[in-house]
Amino acid sequence: MQTTVGIIGGGPTGLLLSYLLDGLGIDNEVLERRSRAHVEARVRAGQLDHASVMYLRRIGVAARLDAEGLPQKGMNLRFRDRTRRIDLEALTGGAYCTIYGQSALTKDLISIQTEAGHSPTYEVSDVCLEVSSDTSAAIVYRKDGGEHRLNCRFIVGCDGAHGVTRAFLNSGTPQSARHLPFSWIGLLSDTPPISRELTYVYHPEGFALWSMRSPAVSRTYLQCARDDRLEDWSDDRFWTEFSRRMGPETDIRPGPTTERVMVRMQGYVAACMQRGNVMVAGDAGHIVPPSAAKGLNMAIADVADLVGAFKALLFEDQGDALEAYGRSAMRRAWLGQYLSWRMTDLLHSPPDGNPFENEIKLTQLDALVSCPGRLREFCDSYVGKEALA
Ligand code: RFL
Ligand code: PHB
């Protein structure tokens, strides 16, 4: 088989890239390790920022997002046993976030592509990159018991944090990574949200977040110990601890849990985002702790940028367009790390419960909410005010 762009990974990043390349008439194929049902069922991200929503609208994939997404024009920040509403829309001059599950976006992209007659090849295994020159490469893989070869001019790794492209680009280069001494446990449950807007909680015992997927479904997270396992947290233990961090006045009536996840808090940036005709986009190039809800938004920004680079290279003869993508994707990765770590640091308590550090956090939070300039800057970056190209 032969194509121009071989895409490894059919998560949101790979699917979006394929859709946009199709729109430009650039031949491409997506190879995905899991089944379509598995990819569609993966819960993960919930919040899209302003830049992502505007972009998804502009490229014509936001019909269901506009109908079913839950606008987040403000957010609640709770500390010192008090909840303050932060008016994101007013502070940013009109920008805000939207709750729309990653699985909903993934389903939308798959169904748009399927209707157009272009679907990923699912359930491939033993994917391997073969790069012979800057203009010729191949992806070798197994499917249905046989070995296949996809010859391509470019390879884009959209295969997430555990894929093969990240390892290929990193070979021989030291990795840039940081692991935090705590994790998150998350529950998806049939519980109506306590508020129409997200609530982020700083408590001396740890962070808590009340997010949602619909007016009937909540997504709730708690900071827990780094090596905790899902089985250490019964639903009862989770909700008792959640109520403690939310404060006694919150009337929590949890419904049945439908999914549970343990999230190890870490940050990672690949050694490079592009080498010759191999690029990475999304989690394959960078992962951030989910505190600021940036991972998928960074992935969408990567794709917007990369598609621009393919257009410049293939239609406008700009020979260095992919190198320029590599540089801007690297800048974006570090900016995303900066925003995510800032929010992680602000809202998580040290595992040893050090009272001195607790007072520093509370002072930081007081300073944030009492200084309009600081708050505006925080809101601008949280909502992703800058439009994508
Ligand atoms: P994905 O989603 O991991 O998809 C990669 C795909 O590649 C496939 N794959 C392979 N295919 C072929 N061959 C191989 N060798 C392969 N290896 C892997 C996989 O099967 C998969 O289908 O990466 P992608 O597409 O880059 O998407 C990134 C997002 O998933 C991620 O950034 C977000 O989920 C991060 N994130 C959030 N981001 C936001 O912008 N807003 C949020 O509210 C938000 N919340 C979250 C999050 C991530 C979380 N976790 C679990 C880390 C909340 C959580 C709890
Ligand atoms: C989510 O809804 O899963 C979510 C929302 C905001 C975050 C992280 C996760 O900061």
CSV table of C-alpha atoms and ligand atoms in Angstrom, one decimal:
chain,number,residue,atom,x,y,z
A,1,MET,CA,0.0,0.0,0.0
A,2,GLN,CA,1.1,3.5,-0.7
A,3,THR,CA,0.1,6.9,0.8
A,4,THR,CA,1.5,10.4,1.3
A,5,VAL,CA,1.0,10.6,5.1
A,6,GLY,CA,1.0,7.5,7.3
A,7,ILE,CA,-0.6,8.2,10.6
A,8,ILE,CA,0.1,5.9,13.6
A,9,GLY,CA,-2.7,6.1,16.2
A,10,GLY,CA,-6.5,6.8,15.7
A,11,GLY,CA,-7.2,8.7,18.9
A,12,PRO,CA,-8.5,12.3,18.7
A,13,THR,CA,-5.1,13.6,17.3
A,14,GLY,CA,-4.8,11.1,14.5
A,15,LEU,CA,-8.5,11.3,13.5
A,16,LEU,CA,-8.5,15.1,13.4
A,17,LEU,CA,-5.3,15.1,11.3
A,18,SER,CA,-6.7,12.6,8.9
A,19,TYR,CA,-9.9,14.6,8.5
A,20,LEU,CA,-8.0,17.8,7.8
A,21,LEU,CA,-5.6,16.2,5.3
A,22,ASP,CA,-8.6,14.7,3.5
A,23,GLY,CA,-10.0,18.2,3.2
A,24,LEU,CA,-6.8,19.4,1.5
A,25,GLY,CA,-6.8,16.4,-0.8
A,26,ILE,CA,-3.6,15.0,0.8
A,27,ASP,CA,-3.7,11.2,0.7
A,28,ASN,CA,-3.3,9.6,4.2
A,29,GLU,CA,-4.0,6.4,6.1
A,30,VAL,CA,-4.5,5.9,9.9
A,31,LEU,CA,-3.3,2.7,11.6
A,32,GLU,CA,-4.9,2.0,15.1
A,33,ARG,CA,-3.9,-0.7,17.5
A,34,ARG,CA,-7.3,-1.0,19.3
A,35,SER,CA,-10.8,-1.7,18.0
A,36,ARG,CA,-13.2,1.1,17.0
A,37,ALA,CA,-15.4,0.3,20.0
A,38,HIS,CA,-12.4,0.6,22.4
A,39,VAL,CA,-11.3,3.9,21.0
A,40,GLU,CA,-14.9,5.3,21.1
A,41,ALA,CA,-15.4,4.2,24.7
A,42,ARG,CA,-12.2,5.8,26.2
A,43,VAL,CA,-13.4,8.5,28.6
A,44,ARG,CA,-10.3,10.7,29.4
A,45,ALA,CA,-10.6,14.4,28.6
A,46,GLY,CA,-13.7,16.4,29.3
A,47,GLN,CA,-13.0,20.1,28.8
A,48,LEU,CA,-12.2,21.9,25.6
A,49,ASP,CA,-10.8,25.4,25.8
A,50,HIS,CA,-11.9,28.5,23.8
A,51,ALA,CA,-9.3,28.2,21.1
A,52,SER,CA,-10.1,24.5,20.4
A,53,VAL,CA,-13.9,25.1,20.2
A,54,MET,CA,-13.5,28.0,17.8
A,55,TYR,CA,-11.2,25.9,15.7
A,56,LEU,CA,-13.4,22.8,15.7
A,57,ARG,CA,-16.3,25.1,14.6
A,58,ARG,CA,-14.2,26.7,11.8
A,59,ILE,CA,-13.3,23.3,10.3
A,60,GLY,CA,-16.9,22.1,10.4
A,61,VAL,CA,-16.9,19.3,13.1
A,62,ALA,CA,-18.7,21.1,15.9
A,63,ALA,CA,-22.4,20.4,15.2
A,64,ARG,CA,-22.9,18.1,18.2
A,65,LEU,CA,-20.4,20.0,20.3
A,66,ASP,CA,-22.5,23.1,19.8
A,67,ALA,CA,-25.8,21.3,20.6
A,68,GLU,CA,-24.6,19.2,23.6
A,69,GLY,CA,-21.5,20.9,25.0
A,70,LEU,CA,-21.9,22.5,28.4
A,71,PRO,CA,-20.4,26.1,28.3
A,72,GLN,CA,-18.2,26.9,31.3
A,73,LYS,CA,-18.4,30.7,31.5
A,74,GLY,CA,-17.1,30.6,35.0
A,75,MET,CA,-15.3,28.2,37.4
A,76,ASN,CA,-15.5,27.7,41.1
A,77,LEU,CA,-12.3,27.9,43.2
A,78,ARG,CA,-12.7,26.6,46.7
A,79,PHE,CA,-10.2,27.1,49.5
A,80,ARG,CA,-10.2,28.2,53.2
A,81,ASP,CA,-13.7,26.5,53.2
A,82,ARG,CA,-15.2,29.1,50.9
A,83,THR,CA,-16.1,28.9,47.2
A,84,ARG,CA,-15.4,31.8,45.0
A,85,ARG,CA,-16.8,32.0,41.5
A,86,ILE,CA,-14.3,33.2,38.9
A,87,ASP,CA,-16.1,34.8,35.9
A,88,LEU,CA,-14.0,33.5,33.1
A,89,GLU,CA,-16.1,35.2,30.4
A,90,ALA,CA,-15.9,38.6,32.0
A,91,LEU,CA,-12.2,38.4,32.9
A,92,THR,CA,-11.1,37.3,29.5
A,93,GLY,CA,-13.4,39.6,27.5
A,94,GLY,CA,-15.7,36.9,26.2
A,95,ALA,CA,-13.7,33.6,26.1
A,96,TYR,CA,-14.7,30.4,28.0
A,97,CYS,CA,-14.3,26.6,28.1
A,98,THR,CA,-16.8,23.9,27.1
A,99,ILE,CA,-17.4,20.5,28.6
A,100,TYR,CA,-17.5,18.0,25.8
A,101,GLY,CA,-16.2,14.5,26.4
A,102,GLN,CA,-13.2,13.2,24.5
A,103,SER,CA,-15.2,10.1,23.6
A,104,ALA,CA,-17.9,12.3,22.1
A,105,LEU,CA,-15.4,14.2,19.9
A,106,THR,CA,-13.7,10.9,18.9
A,107,LYS,CA,-17.1,9.4,17.9
A,108,ASP,CA,-18.0,12.6,15.9
A,109,LEU,CA,-14.7,12.4,14.0
A,110,ILE,CA,-15.0,8.7,13.3
A,111,SER,CA,-18.6,9.0,12.0
A,112,ILE,CA,-17.7,12.0,9.8
A,113,GLN,CA,-14.8,10.1,8.3
A,114,THR,CA,-16.7,6.9,8.0
A,115,GLU,CA,-19.5,8.7,6.1
A,116,ALA,CA,-16.9,10.2,3.8
A,117,GLY,CA,-15.7,6.6,3.1
A,118,HIS,CA,-12.3,6.9,5.0
A,119,SER,CA,-11.8,4.9,8.2
A,120,PRO,CA,-8.7,4.0,10.2
A,121,THR,CA,-7.4,0.4,9.9
A,122,TYR,CA,-8.2,-1.0,13.3
A,123,GLU,CA,-6.5,-3.7,15.4
A,124,VAL,CA,-3.0,-3.5,13.9
A,125,SER,CA,-0.1,-4.8,15.9
A,126,ASP,CA,3.7,-4.8,15.9
A,127,VAL,CA,3.9,-1.4,14.2
A,128,CYS,CA,7.4,-0.5,13.2
A,129,LEU,CA,8.8,2.6,11.4
A,130,GLU,CA,11.3,2.2,8.6
A,131,VAL,CA,12.8,5.5,7.4
A,132,SER,CA,15.2,5.3,4.5
A,133,SER,CA,15.5,8.9,3.4
A,134,ASP,CA,13.8,12.3,4.0
A,135,THR,CA,11.3,11.6,1.3
A,136,SER,CA,10.7,7.9,1.7
A,137,ALA,CA,9.5,5.8,4.6
A,138,ALA,CA,7.3,2.8,5.5
A,139,ILE,CA,5.2,1.6,8.4
A,140,VAL,CA,5.4,-2.2,8.8
A,141,TYR,CA,2.6,-3.8,10.8
A,142,ARG,CA,0.6,-7.0,11.3
A,143,LYS,CA,-3.1,-7.3,10.8
A,144,ASP,CA,-5.3,-10.5,10.7
A,145,GLY,CA,-2.2,-12.7,11.0
A,146,GLY,CA,-0.3,-11.2,8.0
A,147,GLU,CA,2.5,-8.7,7.7
A,148,HIS,CA,1.7,-5.4,5.8
A,149,ARG,CA,3.7,-2.5,4.6
A,150,LEU,CA,2.4,1.1,4.1
A,151,ASN,CA,4.9,3.0,2.0
A,152,CYS,CA,4.6,6.8,2.7
A,153,ARG,CA,6.4,10.0,2.2
A,154,PHE,CA,5.8,11.2,5.8
A,155,ILE,CA,5.0,9.5,9.0
A,156,VAL,CA,3.1,11.3,11.8
A,157,GLY,CA,3.0,9.6,15.2
A,158,CYS,CA,-0.3,10.3,17.0
A,159,ASP,CA,0.1,7.2,19.0
A,160,GLY,CA,0.0,8.7,22.5
A,161,ALA,CA,2.4,8.4,25.5
A,162,HIS,CA,3.1,4.7,25.0
A,163,GLY,CA,3.3,4.5,21.3
A,164,VAL,CA,6.3,3.6,19.0
A,165,THR,CA,6.9,7.0,17.4
A,166,ARG,CA,8.0,8.6,20.7
A,167,ALA,CA,10.5,5.9,21.2
A,168,PHE,CA,11.7,6.2,17.6
A,169,LEU,CA,12.3,10.0,17.9
A,170,ASN,CA,13.9,9.7,21.3
A,171,SER,CA,16.4,7.0,20.4
A,172,GLY,CA,19.6,7.9,22.1
A,173,THR,CA,18.5,11.2,23.5
A,174,PRO,CA,17.8,11.9,27.2
A,175,GLN,CA,14.1,12.2,28.1
A,176,SER,CA,12.6,15.3,29.7
A,177,ALA,CA,10.1,14.1,32.3
A,178,ARG,CA,8.9,14.8,35.8
A,179,HIS,CA,6.9,12.6,38.1
A,180,LEU,CA,4.9,13.9,41.0
A,181,PRO,CA,4.7,12.3,44.4
A,182,PHE,CA,0.8,11.9,44.1
A,183,SER,CA,-1.9,10.6,41.8
A,184,TRP,CA,-5.5,11.3,41.0
A,185,ILE,CA,-8.3,8.8,41.4
A,186,GLY,CA,-11.3,9.6,39.1
A,187,LEU,CA,-14.9,8.4,39.1
A,188,LEU,CA,-17.5,8.7,36.3
A,189,SER,CA,-20.9,8.3,38.0
A,190,ASP,CA,-24.6,8.9,37.3
A,191,THR,CA,-24.6,11.8,39.8
A,192,PRO,CA,-26.1,15.2,38.9
A,193,PRO,CA,-23.3,17.8,39.1
A,194,ILE,CA,-23.4,20.1,42.3
A,195,SER,CA,-23.0,23.1,40.0
A,196,ARG,CA,-23.2,23.9,36.3
A,197,GLU,CA,-19.6,24.9,36.5
A,198,LEU,CA,-16.4,23.0,37.4
A,199,THR,CA,-15.3,23.3,41.1
A,200,TYR,CA,-11.6,23.1,41.8
A,201,VAL,CA,-10.8,22.5,45.5
A,202,TYR,CA,-7.6,23.1,47.4
A,203,HIS,CA,-7.7,21.5,50.8
A,204,PRO,CA,-4.8,20.8,53.2
A,205,GLU,CA,-5.6,17.0,52.8
A,206,GLY,CA,-5.4,17.3,49.0
A,207,PHE,CA,-6.9,18.5,45.7
A,208,ALA,CA,-10.4,17.7,44.6
A,209,LEU,CA,-12.3,18.5,41.3
A,210,TRP,CA,-15.9,18.2,40.5
A,211,SER,CA,-16.3,18.1,36.7
A,212,MET,CA,-19.1,16.6,34.6
A,213,ARG,CA,-20.1,15.1,31.2
A,214,SER,CA,-23.8,16.0,31.2
A,215,PRO,CA,-26.5,17.4,33.5
A,216,ALA,CA,-26.8,13.8,34.9
A,217,VAL,CA,-23.2,12.5,34.8
A,218,SER,CA,-20.4,13.7,37.0
A,219,ARG,CA,-16.6,13.3,36.6
A,220,THR,CA,-15.0,13.7,40.0
A,221,TYR,CA,-11.3,13.5,40.9
A,222,LEU,CA,-9.3,13.3,44.2
A,223,GLN,CA,-5.6,13.7,44.9
A,224,CYS,CA,-4.4,10.4,46.4
A,225,ALA,CA,-1.0,8.8,47.2
A,226,ARG,CA,1.3,8.1,44.3
A,227,ASP,CA,1.2,4.4,44.5
A,228,ASP,CA,-2.5,4.0,45.5
A,229,ARG,CA,-4.4,1.3,43.4
A,230,LEU,CA,-8.0,1.5,42.3
A,231,GLU,CA,-8.9,-1.3,44.6
A,232,ASP,CA,-7.7,0.8,47.6
A,233,TRP,CA,-10.5,3.2,46.9
A,234,SER,CA,-14.0,1.9,47.4
A,235,ASP,CA,-16.8,4.2,46.2
A,236,ASP,CA,-17.6,4.8,49.9
A,237,ARG,CA,-14.1,5.9,50.8
A,238,PHE,CA,-14.0,8.1,47.7
A,239,TRP,CA,-17.2,10.0,48.5
A,240,THR,CA,-16.5,10.3,52.2
A,241,GLU,CA,-13.1,11.9,51.4
A,242,PHE,CA,-14.6,14.0,48.7
A,243,SER,CA,-17.3,15.4,51.1
A,244,ARG,CA,-14.6,16.2,53.6
A,245,ARG,CA,-12.6,18.2,51.1
A,246,MET,CA,-15.8,19.9,49.6
A,247,GLY,CA,-17.0,20.9,53.1
A,248,PRO,CA,-20.0,19.9,55.1
A,249,GLU,CA,-22.5,22.3,53.4
A,250,THR,CA,-22.3,20.4,50.1
A,251,ASP,CA,-25.1,17.9,49.8
A,252,ILE,CA,-23.6,15.0,47.9
A,253,ARG,CA,-25.8,12.1,46.8
A,254,PRO,CA,-23.7,9.9,44.6
A,255,GLY,CA,-25.3,7.6,42.0
A,256,PRO,CA,-23.8,4.4,40.5
A,257,THR,CA,-20.2,4.5,39.3
A,258,THR,CA,-19.7,3.6,35.6
A,259,GLU,CA,-15.9,4.0,35.2
A,260,ARG,CA,-12.9,4.5,37.5
A,261,VAL,CA,-9.4,5.6,36.6
A,262,MET,CA,-6.0,6.1,38.4
A,263,VAL,CA,-4.0,8.9,36.9
A,264,ARG,CA,-0.3,9.1,37.6
A,265,MET,CA,0.6,12.8,37.6
A,266,GLN,CA,3.5,13.4,35.3
A,267,GLY,CA,4.9,15.7,32.6
A,268,TYR,CA,6.9,14.7,29.6
A,269,VAL,CA,8.3,16.4,26.5
A,270,ALA,CA,9.8,14.4,23.6
A,271,ALA,CA,13.4,15.0,22.6
A,272,CYS,CA,12.2,16.5,19.3
A,273,MET,CA,8.8,16.9,17.6
A,274,GLN,CA,10.2,16.3,14.1
A,275,ARG,CA,13.1,14.6,12.5
A,276,GLY,CA,13.3,14.5,8.7
A,277,ASN,CA,9.9,13.2,7.5
A,278,VAL,CA,8.8,11.9,10.9
A,279,MET,CA,6.7,14.1,13.2
A,280,VAL,CA,4.7,13.6,16.4
A,281,ALA,CA,1.5,15.4,17.5
A,282,GLY,CA,-0.5,15.2,20.7
A,283,ASP,CA,0.4,13.0,23.6
A,284,ALA,CA,3.1,11.3,21.5
A,285,GLY,CA,5.1,14.5,21.8
A,286,HIS,CA,4.1,15.7,25.3
A,287,ILE,CA,1.9,14.8,28.3
A,288,VAL,CA,0.9,17.2,31.0
A,289,PRO,CA,-0.7,16.6,34.4
A,290,PRO,CA,-4.5,17.1,33.7
A,291,SER,CA,-4.9,19.9,36.4
A,292,ALA,CA,-5.4,22.7,33.8
A,293,ALA,CA,-7.2,20.4,31.2
A,294,LYS,CA,-4.6,21.2,28.5
A,295,GLY,CA,-3.6,17.8,27.0
A,296,LEU,CA,-6.2,17.5,24.3
A,297,ASN,CA,-6.2,21.2,23.6
A,298,MET,CA,-2.5,21.1,23.0
A,299,ALA,CA,-3.0,18.1,20.7
A,300,ILE,CA,-5.6,20.1,18.6
A,301,ALA,CA,-3.2,23.0,18.4
A,302,ASP,CA,-0.5,20.6,17.2
A,303,VAL,CA,-2.7,19.3,14.4
A,304,ALA,CA,-3.8,22.8,13.3
A,305,ASP,CA,-0.1,23.8,13.1
A,306,LEU,CA,1.0,20.6,11.3
A,307,VAL,CA,-1.7,20.7,8.7
A,308,GLY,CA,-0.6,24.3,8.0
A,309,ALA,CA,2.9,23.0,7.6
A,310,PHE,CA,1.9,20.2,5.1
A,311,LYS,CA,0.0,22.8,3.1
A,312,ALA,CA,3.0,25.1,3.0
A,313,LEU,CA,5.3,22.3,2.0
A,314,LEU,CA,3.2,20.5,-0.6
A,315,PHE,CA,1.3,23.5,-2.1
A,316,GLU,CA,3.5,26.5,-1.5
A,317,ASP,CA,6.9,25.0,-1.8
A,318,GLN,CA,8.1,26.1,1.6
A,319,GLY,CA,10.9,23.5,2.0
A,320,ASP,CA,11.5,24.2,5.8
A,321,ALA,CA,7.8,24.0,6.8
A,322,LEU,CA,8.1,20.7,8.8
A,323,GLU,CA,11.2,22.0,10.7
A,324,ALA,CA,9.2,25.1,11.6
A,325,TYR,CA,6.5,22.8,12.9
A,326,GLY,CA,9.0,21.0,15.0
A,327,ARG,CA,10.1,24.2,16.6
A,328,SER,CA,6.7,25.7,17.2
A,329,ALA,CA,5.4,22.3,18.6
A,330,MET,CA,8.3,22.3,21.0
A,331,ARG,CA,7.5,25.8,22.2
A,332,ARG,CA,3.8,24.9,22.6
A,333,ALA,CA,4.8,21.7,24.6
A,334,TRP,CA,6.8,23.7,27.1
A,335,LEU,CA,4.2,26.5,27.4
A,336,GLY,CA,1.6,23.8,28.1
A,337,GLN,CA,3.9,22.3,30.7
A,338,TYR,CA,4.3,25.6,32.3
A,339,LEU,CA,0.5,26.3,32.6
A,340,SER,CA,-0.2,22.8,33.7
A,341,TRP,CA,2.5,22.7,36.4
A,342,ARG,CA,1.5,26.1,37.7
A,343,MET,CA,-2.0,25.0,38.3
A,344,THR,CA,-0.9,21.6,39.6
A,345,ASP,CA,1.4,23.4,42.1
A,346,LEU,CA,-1.2,25.9,43.1
A,347,LEU,CA,-3.9,23.3,43.9
A,348,HIS,CA,-2.2,20.2,45.3
A,349,SER,CA,-1.1,19.8,48.9
A,350,PRO,CA,2.3,18.2,49.7
A,351,PRO,CA,1.9,14.5,50.6
A,352,ASP,CA,3.6,15.1,54.0
A,353,GLY,CA,0.9,17.7,55.0
A,354,ASN,CA,3.7,20.2,55.8
A,355,PRO,CA,1.8,23.2,57.5
A,356,PHE,CA,4.4,25.7,56.3
A,357,GLU,CA,3.7,24.7,52.7
A,358,ASN,CA,0.0,24.7,53.3
A,359,GLU,CA,0.2,28.4,54.4
A,360,ILE,CA,2.2,29.3,51.3
A,361,LYS,CA,-0.4,27.7,49.0
A,362,LEU,CA,-3.2,29.5,50.8
A,363,THR,CA,-1.3,32.8,50.5
A,364,GLN,CA,-0.8,32.1,46.8
A,365,LEU,CA,-4.5,31.5,46.3
A,366,ASP,CA,-5.4,34.6,48.3
A,367,ALA,CA,-3.0,36.6,46.1
A,368,LEU,CA,-4.5,35.2,42.9
A,369,VAL,CA,-8.2,36.0,43.7
A,370,SER,CA,-7.5,39.4,45.2
A,371,CYS,CA,-5.4,40.8,42.3
A,372,PRO,CA,-7.4,41.5,39.1
A,373,GLY,CA,-4.3,41.6,37.0
A,374,ARG,CA,-3.1,38.2,38.2
A,375,LEU,CA,-6.5,36.7,37.9
A,376,ARG,CA,-7.0,38.0,34.3
A,377,GLU,CA,-3.6,36.5,33.3
A,378,PHE,CA,-4.6,33.1,34.9
A,379,CYS,CA,-8.0,33.1,33.2
A,380,ASP,CA,-6.5,34.0,29.8
A,381,SER,CA,-4.3,31.0,29.9
A,382,TYR,CA,-6.8,28.6,31.5
A,383,VAL,CA,-9.5,29.3,28.8
A,384,GLY,CA,-7.0,29.3,25.9
A,385,LYS,CA,-7.9,32.8,24.7
A,386,GLU,CA,-5.5,32.8,21.8
A,387,ALA,CA,-7.1,31.6,18.6
A,388,LEU,CA,-5.5,28.8,16.6
A,389,ALA,CA,-4.1,29.6,13.1
B,1,RFL,P1,-4.4,9.1,22.8
B,1,RFL,O1,-5.8,9.5,23.2
B,1,RFL,O2,-3.6,8.3,23.8
B,1,RFL,O3,-4.5,8.2,21.5
B,1,RFL,C1,-3.4,7.5,20.9
B,1,RFL,C2,-3.9,6.4,20.0
B,1,RFL,O4,-2.8,5.7,19.5
B,1,RFL,C3,-3.1,4.3,19.6
B,1,RFL,N1,-1.8,3.6,19.6
B,1,RFL,C4,-1.3,2.9,18.6
B,1,RFL,N2,-1.8,2.7,17.4
B,1,RFL,C5,-1.1,1.9,16.5
B,1,RFL,N3,0.2,1.4,16.8
B,1,RFL,C6,0.7,1.7,18.0
B,1,RFL,N4,1.9,1.2,18.3
B,1,RFL,C7,0.0,2.4,19.0
B,1,RFL,N5,0.2,2.9,20.2
B,1,RFL,C8,-0.8,3.6,20.6
B,1,RFL,C9,-3.9,4.2,20.9
B,1,RFL,O5,-4.6,2.9,20.9
B,1,RFL,C10,-4.8,5.4,20.8
B,1,RFL,O6,-6.0,5.1,20.2
B,1,RFL,O7,-3.5,10.3,22.3
B,1,RFL,P2,-4.0,11.6,21.5
B,1,RFL,O8,-4.8,11.2,20.3
B,1,RFL,O9,-2.7,12.4,21.2
B,1,RFL,O10,-5.0,12.4,22.4
B,1,RFL,C11,-4.5,13.0,23.6
B,1,RFL,C12,-5.6,13.1,24.7
B,1,RFL,O11,-6.0,11.7,24.9
B,1,RFL,C13,-5.0,13.6,26.0
B,1,RFL,O12,-4.2,14.7,25.8
B,1,RFL,C14,-6.2,14.1,27.0
B,1,RFL,O13,-7.0,13.0,27.3
B,1,RFL,C15,-5.6,14.7,28.2
B,1,RFL,N6,-6.7,15.1,29.2
B,1,RFL,C16,-7.4,16.3,29.0
B,1,RFL,N7,-7.1,17.1,28.0
B,1,RFL,C17,-7.8,18.2,27.8
B,1,RFL,O14,-7.5,19.0,26.9
B,1,RFL,N8,-8.9,18.5,28.6
B,1,RFL,C18,-9.2,17.7,29.7
B,1,RFL,O15,-10.2,18.0,30.4
B,1,RFL,C19,-8.4,16.6,29.9
B,1,RFL,N9,-8.7,15.7,30.9
B,1,RFL,C20,-7.0,14.2,30.2
B,1,RFL,C21,-8.0,14.6,31.1
B,1,RFL,C22,-6.3,13.1,30.5
B,1,RFL,C23,-6.6,12.3,31.5
B,1,RFL,N10,-5.8,11.1,31.7
B,1,RFL,C24,-6.5,9.8,31.8
B,1,RFL,C25,-4.4,11.1,31.6
B,1,RFL,C26,-8.4,13.8,32.2
B,1,RFL,C27,-7.6,12.6,32.4
B,1,RFL,C28,-8.0,11.8,33.6
B,2,PHB,C1,-12.5,16.4,33.1
B,2,PHB,O1,-13.7,16.7,33.0
B,2,PHB,O2,-12.2,15.2,33.0
B,2,PHB,C2,-11.5,17.4,33.6
B,2,PHB,C3,-11.9,18.7,33.6
B,2,PHB,C4,-11.0,19.7,34.0
B,2,PHB,C5,-9.7,19.3,34.4
B,2,PHB,C6,-9.3,17.9,34.3
B,2,PHB,C7,-10.2,17.0,33.9
B,2,PHB,O3,-8.8,20.2,34.8
